[in-house]
Amino acid sequence: MQAEIKGINEECGIFGIWGHEKAAELTYYGLHAMQHRGQEGAGVVVNDGKRLKGHKGLGLVNDVFKQMDFCDFPGEVAIGHVRYSTQGGKVIENVQPLLFHSQKGGMALAQNGSIMNAYQLRGELEEQGSIMQTSSDTEVLAHLIKKGGREVSASSIADALNKIEGAYTFLILTEKKMYAALDPSGIHPLSIGRLKDAYVVASETCAFDQIGAAFLREVLPGELVTISDEGIQTERFAFRKQRKLCAMEYVYLSRPDSNLNHVNVHTSRKEMGKELAREAPADADIVIGVPDSSISAAIGYAEEIGLPYEMGIIKNRYVGRTFIKPSQQLREQGVKMKLSPVRGIIEGKRVVMIDDSIVRGTTSKRIVNLLKDAGAEEVHVRIASPPILYPCFYGIDMSTRKELIAANHTLDEICDIIGADSVAYLSEEGLEKAIVKSKTIHQGICTACMTGEYPVPLPDDAFDKVREETSASGRSEGNV
Ligand code: AMP
């Protein structure tokens, strides 16, 4: 499939465990803790001691594994995946882990993020006789690893990784070893933990807490970790660049109880709220947050400004993430079903409504409406991250520039469109400051969707398209 000129596509979660008798079951729990990273499909591949065996399906982790008796899935090693994609890829073939069998043994792969030159590599591989079964870029890596009939090993994986450009984390499983890799800029999170004698690897540390594992360390940018019965080995497959951990992981994507780069996500969001209060105070009576991802920032804002934080909106827990719906119509319907204002709290009040981000503007518009219908006197929208102006090509669903409200409208226009009494965003400096403040080592964050500074080079067609759209909108920041 052509790499769409869009910000795409996989904000997934990956999990792996080596050396525990309940490997498949623990993988299920780990995936469950990371359900927020993808709700379209899930899968597990286990090594039963002889061969790799997989189970996967479309839907939530619970649904996919509902009928599954883990006793039928014995084995001490497993990897798993939860998937979120946007375009055309919502078919069972693309649900991961991808599992391949050959005379030399099996290989399973699970990926978070995206390979930017997948389209070009796929073309080259097909020219040389490869036939692909999926439209997933993960399959491209599988073919690169096995090219020329090579054994799956740290060196064949390192060679393959050096052919791809992208923002990715991978787990690769064979009957003998498990491999974990992070791209040279470290755009997505991946951590290693320990559960008694077992090693655990997960996109988010909340998965460790779920199964009682202890955090050991993060996988480093450009690092390939090999886990086997001999223990853990590491090598650098690529020159390590300055870490550029995705800012949206802090802002929205990760769970508040996870730590990213030694920073607790809730703490960093609270700091974002505090910074926002300092930068854009509002004259109001109460502060409310859009559940769930904005609660931390709203608490920080209220604390800093000295206003009561109130539960002004209730979320219906039985409706999935609205953003993770493949069409605008479904998203709008989703917001309506999901959030209800608390009239008794809102009525007659001047409300500061904190959201973590605005992408298309659907959520803010809908909530301002709900609040006004519930009798709010004024609604001041405060966004705990900078305006999103550019698409993300590294695996966060950020659409095309055309759909990004801040890329096409001034602040006053946004205020009008969403029907608020005032709108303000956190500045880029404020965001950086908030993240740095809540951690000890500052290693850099990727803010490409806010600044247009893409740390990993874009494929030519994507680059041209962003530049075209950028000049059409009269902006010229960033490296496009
Ligand atoms: P929108 O309604 O399109 O403006 O989207 C903004 C809402 O989606 C915010 O309330 C965020 O919590 C959430 N959000 C922001 N970025 C993402 C993302 N990359 N994936 C899923 N949801 C997001």
CSV table of C-alpha atoms in Angstrom, one decimal, residues 65-476:
chain,number,residue,atom,x,y,z
A,65,PHE,CA,-9.3,-13.7,24.0
A,66,LYS,CA,-12.8,-14.3,25.4
A,67,GLN,CA,-13.0,-17.9,24.3
A,68,MET,CA,-9.4,-18.6,24.9
A,69,ASP,CA,-8.3,-21.1,27.5
A,70,PHE,CA,-4.7,-20.2,28.3
A,71,CYS,CA,-4.1,-23.8,29.3
A,72,ASP,CA,-4.2,-24.5,25.5
A,73,PHE,CA,-1.5,-21.9,25.1
A,74,PRO,CA,1.4,-23.3,27.2
A,75,GLY,CA,4.9,-21.9,26.9
A,76,GLU,CA,7.3,-19.7,28.7
A,77,VAL,CA,7.8,-17.1,26.0
A,78,ALA,CA,5.2,-14.9,24.3
A,79,ILE,CA,4.8,-11.6,22.5
A,80,GLY,CA,1.6,-9.6,21.9
A,81,HIS,CA,0.2,-6.5,20.2
A,82,VAL,CA,-2.7,-4.1,20.4
A,83,ARG,CA,-3.4,-2.3,17.1
A,84,TYR,CA,-4.8,1.0,16.1
A,85,SER,CA,-4.7,2.0,12.4
A,86,THR,CA,-6.7,4.6,10.4
A,87,GLN,CA,-6.7,3.8,6.7
A,88,GLY,CA,-7.9,0.8,4.9
A,89,GLY,CA,-5.9,-1.6,7.1
A,90,LYS,CA,-8.6,-2.8,9.4
A,91,VAL,CA,-8.5,-6.4,8.3
A,92,ILE,CA,-7.5,-9.5,10.3
A,93,GLU,CA,-4.4,-10.0,8.1
A,94,ASN,CA,-2.9,-6.8,9.4
A,95,VAL,CA,-3.5,-7.6,13.1
A,96,GLN,CA,-0.2,-8.5,14.8
A,97,PRO,CA,2.0,-10.2,15.8
A,98,LEU,CA,2.6,-11.3,12.2
A,99,LEU,CA,3.7,-15.0,12.3
A,100,PHE,CA,5.8,-16.7,9.6
A,101,HIS,CA,6.9,-20.3,9.4
A,102,SER,CA,9.7,-21.7,7.4
A,103,GLN,CA,11.7,-24.9,7.3
A,104,LYS,CA,14.3,-23.2,9.5
A,105,GLY,CA,11.8,-22.2,12.1
A,106,GLY,CA,9.2,-19.5,12.9
A,107,MET,CA,9.4,-15.8,13.4
A,108,ALA,CA,6.8,-13.5,14.9
A,109,LEU,CA,6.9,-9.7,14.7
A,110,ALA,CA,5.1,-6.9,16.6
A,111,GLN,CA,5.6,-3.3,15.8
A,112,ASN,CA,4.6,0.1,17.2
A,113,GLY,CA,5.2,3.1,14.9
A,114,SER,CA,5.9,3.3,11.2
A,115,ILE,CA,8.5,2.6,8.6
A,116,MET,CA,8.7,5.6,6.4
A,117,ASN,CA,10.4,4.0,3.4
A,118,ALA,CA,8.2,0.9,3.5
A,119,TYR,CA,6.6,1.6,0.2
A,120,GLN,CA,9.9,1.9,-1.6
A,121,LEU,CA,11.3,-1.2,0.1
A,122,ARG,CA,8.2,-3.2,-0.6
A,123,GLY,CA,8.6,-2.3,-4.3
A,124,GLU,CA,12.2,-3.5,-4.3
A,125,LEU,CA,11.4,-6.7,-2.5
A,126,GLU,CA,8.5,-7.4,-4.8
A,127,GLU,CA,10.8,-6.9,-7.8
A,128,GLN,CA,13.0,-9.6,-6.3
A,129,GLY,CA,10.2,-12.0,-6.0
A,130,SER,CA,8.7,-11.4,-2.5
A,131,ILE,CA,4.9,-11.8,-2.3
A,132,MET,CA,3.3,-10.0,0.7
A,133,GLN,CA,0.2,-11.1,2.5
A,134,THR,CA,-0.6,-7.9,4.3
A,135,SER,CA,-0.5,-4.1,3.7
A,136,SER,CA,1.4,-3.7,7.0
A,137,ASP,CA,4.9,-2.2,6.9
A,138,THR,CA,5.9,-4.8,9.5
A,139,GLU,CA,5.9,-7.5,6.9
A,140,VAL,CA,8.5,-5.5,5.0
A,141,LEU,CA,10.9,-5.9,7.9
A,142,ALA,CA,10.2,-9.6,8.1
A,143,HIS,CA,11.2,-10.0,4.4
A,144,LEU,CA,14.3,-7.9,4.9
A,145,ILE,CA,15.4,-10.1,7.8
A,146,LYS,CA,14.9,-13.3,5.9
A,147,LYS,CA,16.3,-12.0,2.6
A,148,GLY,CA,18.7,-14.4,0.9
A,149,GLY,CA,17.5,-17.2,3.2
A,150,ARG,CA,19.3,-15.8,6.2
A,151,GLU,CA,18.7,-17.2,9.7
A,152,VAL,CA,17.0,-14.9,12.1
A,153,SER,CA,19.7,-13.5,14.3
A,154,ALA,CA,20.8,-10.3,15.9
A,155,SER,CA,23.0,-9.6,12.9
A,156,SER,CA,20.3,-10.3,10.2
A,157,ILE,CA,17.9,-8.1,12.3
A,158,ALA,CA,20.4,-5.3,12.7
A,159,ASP,CA,21.1,-5.4,8.9
A,160,ALA,CA,17.4,-5.2,8.2
A,161,LEU,CA,16.9,-2.4,10.7
A,162,ASN,CA,19.6,-0.4,9.0
A,163,LYS,CA,17.7,-0.5,5.7
A,164,ILE,CA,14.5,1.0,7.2
A,165,GLU,CA,13.9,4.6,8.1
A,166,GLY,CA,11.3,5.3,10.6
A,167,ALA,CA,10.0,5.8,14.1
A,168,TYR,CA,9.4,2.3,15.5
A,169,THR,CA,9.7,-0.2,18.3
A,170,PHE,CA,9.8,-3.9,17.4
A,171,LEU,CA,9.5,-7.2,19.2
A,172,ILE,CA,10.7,-10.2,17.2
A,173,LEU,CA,10.3,-13.7,18.4
A,174,THR,CA,11.9,-17.0,17.2
A,175,GLU,CA,11.9,-20.4,18.9
A,176,LYS,CA,15.3,-19.5,20.4
A,177,LYS,CA,15.3,-15.8,21.2
A,178,MET,CA,13.3,-12.6,21.6
A,179,TYR,CA,14.6,-9.3,20.2
A,180,ALA,CA,13.5,-5.8,21.1
A,181,ALA,CA,14.6,-2.7,19.1
A,182,LEU,CA,14.0,1.0,19.2
A,183,ASP,CA,14.7,3.4,16.3
A,184,PRO,CA,17.8,5.6,16.5
A,185,SER,CA,15.8,8.7,17.5
A,186,GLY,CA,13.8,6.8,20.2
A,187,ILE,CA,10.5,8.3,19.1
A,188,HIS,CA,8.3,5.7,20.8
A,189,PRO,CA,8.7,4.3,24.3
A,190,LEU,CA,9.9,0.8,25.1
A,191,SER,CA,10.9,-0.5,28.5
A,192,ILE,CA,12.4,-3.6,30.0
A,193,GLY,CA,11.2,-5.1,33.2
A,194,ARG,CA,11.8,-8.1,35.4
A,195,LEU,CA,9.2,-10.5,36.9
A,196,LYS,CA,11.1,-12.9,39.1
A,197,ASP,CA,13.4,-14.7,36.7
A,198,ALA,CA,11.4,-13.5,33.6
A,199,TYR,CA,12.2,-10.6,31.4
A,200,VAL,CA,9.4,-8.4,30.2
A,201,VAL,CA,9.3,-5.7,27.5
A,202,ALA,CA,6.4,-3.3,27.0
A,203,SER,CA,5.5,0.0,25.3
A,204,GLU,CA,4.3,1.4,28.5
A,205,THR,CA,5.4,0.7,32.1
A,206,CYS,CA,1.7,0.5,33.2
A,207,ALA,CA,1.8,-3.0,31.7
A,208,PHE,CA,4.6,-3.9,34.2
A,209,ASP,CA,2.5,-2.7,37.1
A,210,GLN,CA,-0.4,-4.7,35.9
A,211,ILE,CA,1.5,-8.0,36.2
A,212,GLY,CA,3.7,-7.0,39.2
A,213,ALA,CA,6.9,-6.7,37.2
A,214,ALA,CA,9.7,-4.2,38.2
A,215,PHE,CA,11.0,-1.6,35.8
A,216,LEU,CA,14.6,-2.3,34.8
A,217,ARG,CA,15.4,0.2,32.2
A,218,GLU,CA,14.3,1.7,28.9
A,219,VAL,CA,15.5,0.3,25.5
A,220,LEU,CA,17.9,3.0,24.2
A,221,PRO,CA,17.6,4.7,20.8
A,222,GLY,CA,19.4,2.5,18.1
A,223,GLU,CA,19.6,-0.4,20.5
A,224,LEU,CA,18.8,-4.1,19.7
A,225,VAL,CA,18.3,-6.2,22.8
A,226,THR,CA,18.4,-10.0,22.6
A,227,ILE,CA,16.8,-12.0,25.4
A,228,SER,CA,17.3,-15.7,25.6
A,229,ASP,CA,18.0,-18.5,28.2
A,230,GLU,CA,21.5,-17.0,28.4
A,231,GLY,CA,20.1,-13.8,29.7
A,232,ILE,CA,20.1,-10.4,28.1
A,233,GLN,CA,22.5,-9.1,25.5
A,234,THR,CA,22.6,-5.7,23.8
A,235,GLU,CA,24.1,-4.1,20.8
A,236,ARG,CA,23.8,-0.8,19.0
A,237,PHE,CA,22.6,-1.4,15.5
A,238,ALA,CA,22.7,2.3,14.6
A,239,PHE,CA,24.4,5.4,15.7
A,240,ARG,CA,22.3,6.9,18.5
A,241,LYS,CA,20.9,10.3,17.8
A,242,GLN,CA,19.5,12.7,20.4
A,243,ARG,CA,16.4,11.1,21.8
A,244,LYS,CA,13.2,12.6,20.4
A,245,LEU,CA,10.4,11.0,22.4
A,246,CYS,CA,7.0,11.8,21.0
A,247,ALA,CA,5.5,14.8,22.8
A,248,MET,CA,2.0,13.4,22.2
A,249,GLU,CA,2.9,10.4,24.4
A,250,TYR,CA,3.2,12.8,27.3
A,251,VAL,CA,0.3,15.0,26.2
A,252,TYR,CA,-2.3,12.4,25.4
A,253,LEU,CA,-1.4,8.9,24.4
A,254,SER,CA,0.2,7.2,27.4
A,255,ARG,CA,-1.6,6.3,30.6
A,256,PRO,CA,-1.0,8.7,33.5
A,257,ASP,CA,0.4,5.9,35.7
A,258,SER,CA,3.1,5.1,33.1
A,259,ASN,CA,6.6,6.6,33.2
A,260,LEU,CA,8.2,7.8,30.0
A,261,ASN,CA,11.9,8.4,30.1
A,262,HIS,CA,11.8,8.4,33.9
A,263,VAL,CA,9.0,10.9,33.9
A,264,ASN,CA,5.6,10.0,35.4
A,265,VAL,CA,3.0,11.0,32.8
A,266,HIS,CA,0.4,12.3,35.3
A,267,THR,CA,3.1,14.6,36.8
A,268,SER,CA,4.2,16.0,33.5
A,269,ARG,CA,0.5,16.6,32.5
A,270,LYS,CA,-0.1,18.4,35.8
A,271,GLU,CA,3.0,20.6,35.1
A,272,MET,CA,1.5,21.3,31.6
A,273,GLY,CA,-1.7,22.5,33.3
A,274,LYS,CA,0.3,24.7,35.7
A,275,GLU,CA,2.4,26.2,32.9
A,276,LEU,CA,-0.9,26.9,31.0
A,277,ALA,CA,-2.4,28.6,34.0
A,278,ARG,CA,0.7,30.9,34.2
A,279,GLU,CA,0.6,31.6,30.5
A,280,ALA,CA,-3.1,31.9,30.0
A,281,PRO,CA,-5.1,32.6,33.2
A,282,ALA,CA,-8.8,32.9,32.9
A,283,ASP,CA,-11.3,34.8,35.0
A,284,ALA,CA,-13.7,32.1,36.0
A,285,ASP,CA,-15.4,30.2,38.8
A,286,ILE,CA,-14.4,26.6,38.2
A,287,VAL,CA,-11.9,24.4,36.3
A,288,ILE,CA,-13.0,21.2,34.6
A,289,GLY,CA,-11.1,18.6,32.5
A,290,VAL,CA,-12.2,16.5,29.6
A,291,PRO,CA,-12.1,12.9,30.9
A,292,ASP,CA,-9.8,11.1,31.0
A,293,SER,CA,-6.7,12.4,29.4
A,294,SER,CA,-7.1,16.0,30.5
A,295,ILE,CA,-7.8,15.5,34.1
A,296,SER,CA,-4.2,15.7,35.2
A,297,ALA,CA,-3.7,19.0,33.4
A,298,ALA,CA,-6.9,20.4,34.7
A,299,ILE,CA,-5.9,19.6,38.3
A,300,GLY,CA,-2.6,21.4,37.7
A,301,TYR,CA,-4.3,24.4,36.2
A,302,ALA,CA,-6.8,24.7,39.1
A,303,GLU,CA,-4.0,24.2,41.6
A,304,GLU,CA,-1.9,27.0,40.1
A,305,ILE,CA,-4.7,29.5,39.5
A,306,GLY,CA,-6.4,28.8,42.8
A,307,LEU,CA,-9.8,27.9,41.5
A,308,PRO,CA,-11.8,24.8,42.5
A,309,TYR,CA,-11.3,21.8,40.2
A,310,GLU,CA,-14.8,20.3,39.6
A,311,MET,CA,-16.2,17.2,38.0
A,312,GLY,CA,-18.1,19.0,35.3
A,313,ILE,CA,-18.2,16.3,32.7
A,314,ILE,CA,-18.9,12.6,33.2
A,315,LYS,CA,-17.6,10.0,30.9
A,316,ASN,CA,-19.6,6.9,30.0
A,317,ARG,CA,-17.0,4.2,30.5
A,318,TYR,CA,-18.6,1.9,28.0
A,319,VAL,CA,-17.9,3.9,24.9
A,320,GLY,CA,-14.4,3.6,23.4
A,321,ARG,CA,-12.0,6.4,22.6
A,322,THR,CA,-13.7,8.8,20.2
A,323,PHE,CA,-10.6,9.6,18.3
A,324,ILE,CA,-10.0,6.0,17.6
A,325,LYS,CA,-12.9,5.9,15.3
A,326,PRO,CA,-12.2,5.7,11.6
A,327,SER,CA,-14.6,8.4,10.3
A,328,GLN,CA,-15.6,11.9,11.3
A,329,GLN,CA,-19.2,11.0,11.6
A,330,LEU,CA,-18.5,8.1,13.9
A,331,ARG,CA,-16.2,10.4,16.0
A,332,GLU,CA,-19.0,13.0,16.4
A,333,GLN,CA,-21.5,10.4,17.4
A,334,GLY,CA,-18.9,8.9,19.8
A,335,VAL,CA,-18.3,12.2,21.6
A,336,LYS,CA,-22.1,12.7,22.0
A,337,MET,CA,-22.6,9.3,23.5
A,338,LYS,CA,-19.5,9.4,25.6
A,339,LEU,CA,-19.5,12.7,27.6
A,340,SER,CA,-22.3,14.3,29.7
A,341,PRO,CA,-22.1,17.6,31.5
A,342,VAL,CA,-23.0,17.7,35.2
A,343,ARG,CA,-25.7,20.4,35.2
A,344,GLY,CA,-25.7,21.0,38.9
A,345,ILE,CA,-22.0,21.9,38.8
A,346,ILE,CA,-22.0,23.9,35.5
A,347,GLU,CA,-25.2,25.9,35.6
A,348,GLY,CA,-24.6,29.7,36.0
A,349,LYS,CA,-20.8,29.2,36.2
A,350,ARG,CA,-17.9,30.7,34.3
A,351,VAL,CA,-16.0,27.5,33.4
A,352,VAL,CA,-12.4,26.9,32.3
A,353,MET,CA,-12.5,23.8,30.2
A,354,ILE,CA,-9.1,22.1,29.9
A,355,ASP,CA,-8.4,19.7,27.1
A,356,ASP,CA,-5.0,18.1,26.4
A,357,SER,CA,-5.1,18.9,22.7
A,358,ILE,CA,-7.2,20.0,19.7
A,359,VAL,CA,-6.7,18.1,16.5
A,360,ARG,CA,-9.7,18.6,14.3
A,361,GLY,CA,-11.8,20.5,16.8
A,362,THR,CA,-14.6,17.9,17.0
A,363,THR,CA,-14.2,17.3,20.8
A,364,SER,CA,-13.8,20.9,21.9
A,365,LYS,CA,-16.8,22.1,19.8
A,366,ARG,CA,-19.0,19.4,21.1
A,367,ILE,CA,-18.1,19.9,24.7
A,368,VAL,CA,-18.4,23.7,24.6
A,369,ASN,CA,-21.9,23.1,23.2
A,370,LEU,CA,-22.8,20.6,26.0
A,371,LEU,CA,-21.5,23.0,28.7
A,372,LYS,CA,-23.5,25.9,27.3
A,373,ASP,CA,-26.6,23.7,27.0
A,374,ALA,CA,-26.1,22.8,30.6
A,375,GLY,CA,-26.2,26.5,31.6
A,376,ALA,CA,-22.5,27.5,31.7
A,377,GLU,CA,-22.3,31.3,31.7
A,378,GLU,CA,-19.0,31.4,30.0
A,379,VAL,CA,-16.7,28.7,28.7
A,380,HIS,CA,-12.9,29.4,28.4
A,381,VAL,CA,-11.1,26.7,26.6
A,382,ARG,CA,-7.5,26.1,27.6
A,383,ILE,CA,-5.4,23.5,25.7
A,384,ALA,CA,-2.5,21.9,27.6
A,385,SER,CA,-0.3,21.5,24.5
A,386,PRO,CA,0.7,23.8,21.5
A,387,PRO,CA,-1.5,24.0,18.4
A,388,ILE,CA,-1.1,20.9,16.1
A,389,LEU,CA,-0.1,22.3,12.8
A,390,TYR,CA,1.5,19.4,10.9
A,391,PRO,CA,0.7,15.8,10.2
A,392,CYS,CA,2.7,13.1,12.1
A,393,PHE,CA,4.3,10.4,10.0
A,394,TYR,CA,5.8,8.5,12.9
A,395,GLY,CA,2.8,6.5,14.1
A,396,ILE,CA,0.5,9.0,15.8
A,397,ASP,CA,-2.8,9.6,14.0
A,398,MET,CA,-2.7,13.2,13.1
A,399,SER,CA,-4.3,13.3,9.7
A,400,THR,CA,-3.6,15.7,6.9
A,401,ARG,CA,-3.0,19.4,7.4
A,402,LYS,CA,-6.4,20.0,5.8
A,403,GLU,CA,-8.1,18.4,8.7
A,404,LEU,CA,-6.0,20.1,11.4
A,405,ILE,CA,-8.1,23.1,12.7
A,406,ALA,CA,-5.1,25.1,13.9
A,407,ALA,CA,-3.3,24.7,10.6
A,408,ASN,CA,-6.1,26.4,8.8
A,409,HIS,CA,-7.6,28.9,11.2
A,410,THR,CA,-6.5,31.8,13.5
A,411,LEU,CA,-7.0,31.6,17.2
A,412,ASP,CA,-10.1,33.9,16.9
A,413,GLU,CA,-11.6,31.7,14.2
A,414,ILE,CA,-11.0,28.6,16.3
A,415,CYS,CA,-12.7,30.3,19.2
A,416,ASP,CA,-15.7,31.1,16.9
A,417,ILE,CA,-15.8,27.6,15.4
A,418,ILE,CA,-15.9,25.8,18.7
A,419,GLY,CA,-18.2,28.4,20.2
A,420,ALA,CA,-16.0,29.3,23.2
A,421,ASP,CA,-15.7,32.6,25.0
A,422,SER,CA,-11.9,32.4,24.8
A,423,VAL,CA,-9.3,29.9,23.7
A,424,ALA,CA,-5.6,29.6,24.5
A,425,TYR,CA,-2.9,27.0,24.0
A,426,LEU,CA,0.2,26.1,25.9
A,427,SER,CA,3.3,27.4,24.2
A,428,GLU,CA,6.1,25.1,22.9
A,429,GLU,CA,8.4,26.5,25.6
A,430,GLY,CA,5.7,25.8,28.2
A,431,LEU,CA,5.4,22.2,27.0
A,432,GLU,CA,9.1,21.6,27.1
A,433,LYS,CA,9.4,23.2,30.5
A,434,ALA,CA,6.6,21.1,31.9
A,435,ILE,CA,8.2,17.9,30.7
A,436,VAL,CA,11.8,18.9,31.7
A,437,LYS,CA,10.5,20.0,35.1
A,438,SER,CA,9.1,16.7,35.9
A,439,LYS,CA,12.2,14.7,35.1
A,440,THR,CA,15.8,14.6,35.9
A,441,ILE,CA,17.5,14.0,32.5
A,442,HIS,CA,16.4,16.1,29.6
A,443,GLN,CA,16.8,14.1,26.4
A,444,GLY,CA,14.6,15.9,24.0
A,445,ILE,CA,11.1,15.4,22.6
A,446,CYS,CA,9.7,15.2,19.1
A,447,THR,CA,7.3,18.1,18.5
A,448,ALA,CA,7.1,17.6,14.7
A,449,CYS,CA,3.3,17.9,14.7
A,450,MET,CA,3.6,21.3,16.4
A,451,THR,CA,6.7,22.8,14.8
A,452,GLY,CA,7.1,20.9,11.5
A,453,GLU,CA,10.6,19.9,12.6
A,454,TYR,CA,10.7,16.3,11.6
A,455,PRO,CA,13.6,14.5,13.3
A,456,VAL,CA,13.4,11.5,11.0
A,457,PRO,CA,13.6,12.4,7.3
A,458,LEU,CA,10.2,12.1,5.5
A,459,PRO,CA,9.9,10.1,2.2
A,460,ASP,CA,10.0,12.5,-0.8
A,461,ASP,CA,6.3,12.4,-1.6
A,462,ALA,CA,5.3,13.1,2.0
A,463,PHE,CA,7.8,15.9,2.3
A,464,ASP,CA,6.6,17.5,-1.0
A,465,LYS,CA,3.0,17.3,0.1
A,466,VAL,CA,3.6,18.8,3.5
A,467,ARG,CA,5.7,21.6,1.9
A,468,GLU,CA,2.9,22.2,-0.7
A,469,GLU,CA,0.2,22.3,2.0
A,470,THR,CA,2.5,24.5,4.2
A,471,SER,CA,3.0,27.1,1.5
A,472,ALA,CA,-0.7,27.1,0.7
A,473,SER,CA,-1.4,28.0,4.3
A,474,GLY,CA,1.3,30.7,4.3
A,475,ARG,CA,3.5,29.1,7.0
A,476,SER,CA,7.1,28.3,6.6
